[in-house]
Amino acid sequence: MMAEHETLAPLILADLLKIMNEFLLGEEEEVDPHDDLLELGFDSISLAALLGKMNKKLGVDLEPVVMFDCPSLHELTEYLVENYGPTLQRHYEGGSR
């Protein structure tokens, strides 16, 4: 599982940063993955829209509550690796980026 985490986490985080920056219209290096998304200016409506884009991009089906359980991109990445590791491994191996 550790090797899976080391290969998956950076790929997932990069995609999440890219998706999030489409909303913020900023540069990826300006956002710390540990920052709370609500503090970055997201609200429940924009978080739901962000989640929809993440679900589509990653091929998963996260419920909106996960955005409150995992308030930062880092925590969301950890959650995705832990709960969707095999699905995401296939996603990235399949060239769905």
Tab-separated table of C-alpha atoms in Angstrom:
chain	number	residue	atom	x	y	z
A	1	MET	CA	0.000	0.000	0.000
A	2	MET	CA	2.889	2.342	0.714
A	3	ALA	CA	4.236	2.083	-2.839
A	4	GLU	CA	0.723	2.675	-4.171
A	5	HIS	CA	0.467	5.794	-2.005
A	6	GLU	CA	3.843	7.124	-3.135
A	7	THR	CA	2.920	6.803	-6.802
A	8	LEU	CA	-0.749	7.761	-6.606
A	9	ALA	CA	-0.719	10.663	-4.151
A	10	PRO	CA	1.410	13.031	-6.294
A	11	LEU	CA	-0.688	12.292	-9.403
A	12	ILE	CA	-3.964	12.859	-7.582
A	13	LEU	CA	-2.726	16.001	-5.862
A	14	ALA	CA	-1.485	17.462	-9.156
A	15	ASP	CA	-4.891	16.872	-10.740
A	16	LEU	CA	-6.727	18.325	-7.737
A	17	LEU	CA	-4.529	21.436	-7.807
A	18	LYS	CA	-5.147	21.850	-11.521
A	19	ILE	CA	-8.921	21.510	-11.109
A	20	MET	CA	-8.963	23.866	-8.138
A	21	ASN	CA	-6.906	26.489	-9.948
A	22	GLU	CA	-9.460	26.510	-12.760
A	23	PHE	CA	-11.865	27.806	-10.109
A	24	LEU	CA	-9.434	30.224	-8.487
A	25	LEU	CA	-7.800	31.304	-11.766
A	26	GLY	CA	-4.450	31.331	-10.011
A	27	GLU	CA	-1.094	29.683	-10.162
A	28	GLU	CA	-0.658	26.214	-8.675
A	29	GLU	CA	2.314	27.226	-6.554
A	30	GLU	CA	0.254	29.903	-4.814
A	31	VAL	CA	-1.911	27.288	-3.091
A	32	ASP	CA	-0.609	25.167	-0.250
A	33	PRO	CA	-2.260	21.715	-0.409
A	34	HIS	CA	-2.679	21.939	3.369
A	35	ASP	CA	-4.762	25.144	3.157
A	36	ASP	CA	-8.411	24.863	4.124
A	37	LEU	CA	-10.531	25.263	0.992
A	38	LEU	CA	-13.104	27.350	2.839
A	39	GLU	CA	-10.346	29.781	3.810
A	40	LEU	CA	-9.331	30.002	0.142
A	41	GLY	CA	-12.766	31.387	-0.676
A	42	PHE	CA	-14.808	28.303	-1.498
A	43	ASP	CA	-18.350	27.973	-0.193
A	44	SER	CA	-20.727	25.002	-0.231
A	45	ILE	CA	-21.901	25.737	-3.777
A	46	SER	CA	-18.420	26.149	-5.246
A	47	LEU	CA	-17.193	23.100	-3.298
A	48	ALA	CA	-19.999	21.038	-4.839
A	49	ALA	CA	-19.032	22.271	-8.314
A	50	LEU	CA	-15.366	21.537	-7.574
A	51	LEU	CA	-16.304	18.057	-6.403
A	52	GLY	CA	-18.247	17.436	-9.589
A	53	LYS	CA	-15.205	18.294	-11.684
A	54	MET	CA	-12.992	16.092	-9.490
A	55	ASN	CA	-15.393	13.165	-9.796
A	56	LYS	CA	-15.467	13.505	-13.567
A	57	LYS	CA	-11.697	13.885	-13.939
A	58	LEU	CA	-10.787	11.044	-11.577
A	59	GLY	CA	-13.639	8.674	-12.387
A	60	VAL	CA	-14.869	8.464	-8.806
A	61	ASP	CA	-18.193	9.295	-7.155
A	62	LEU	CA	-17.517	11.301	-4.019
A	63	GLU	CA	-20.392	12.680	-1.980
A	64	PRO	CA	-20.315	16.394	-1.044
A	65	VAL	CA	-19.846	15.603	2.660
A	66	VAL	CA	-16.288	14.465	1.883
A	67	MET	CA	-15.346	18.079	1.167
A	68	PHE	CA	-16.131	18.938	4.787
A	69	ASP	CA	-14.500	15.785	6.179
A	70	CYS	CA	-11.378	16.551	4.124
A	71	PRO	CA	-11.116	20.354	4.122
A	72	SER	CA	-7.734	20.549	2.340
A	73	LEU	CA	-6.447	19.090	-0.916
A	74	HIS	CA	-3.851	17.156	1.072
A	75	GLU	CA	-6.523	15.502	3.215
A	76	LEU	CA	-8.677	14.848	0.168
A	77	THR	CA	-5.726	13.222	-1.597
A	78	GLU	CA	-5.117	10.961	1.416
A	79	TYR	CA	-8.806	10.052	1.480
A	80	LEU	CA	-8.805	9.226	-2.234
A	81	VAL	CA	-5.708	7.023	-1.989
A	82	GLU	CA	-7.110	5.193	1.020
A	83	ASN	CA	-10.646	4.698	-0.302
A	84	TYR	CA	-10.245	4.661	-4.090
A	85	GLY	CA	-6.653	3.471	-4.538
A	86	PRO	CA	-7.305	0.567	-6.939
A	87	THR	CA	-9.778	2.586	-9.017
A	88	LEU	CA	-7.384	5.514	-9.286
A	89	GLN	CA	-4.434	3.236	-10.028
A	90	ARG	CA	-6.358	1.888	-13.033
A	91	HIS	CA	-7.376	5.441	-13.987
A	92	TYR	CA	-3.780	6.640	-14.174
A	93	GLU	CA	-2.415	3.445	-15.740
A	94	GLY	CA	-5.123	3.690	-18.386
A	95	GLY	CA	-3.903	7.090	-19.483
A	96	SER	CA	-7.129	8.855	-18.528
A	97	ARG	CA	-5.238	12.023	-17.559
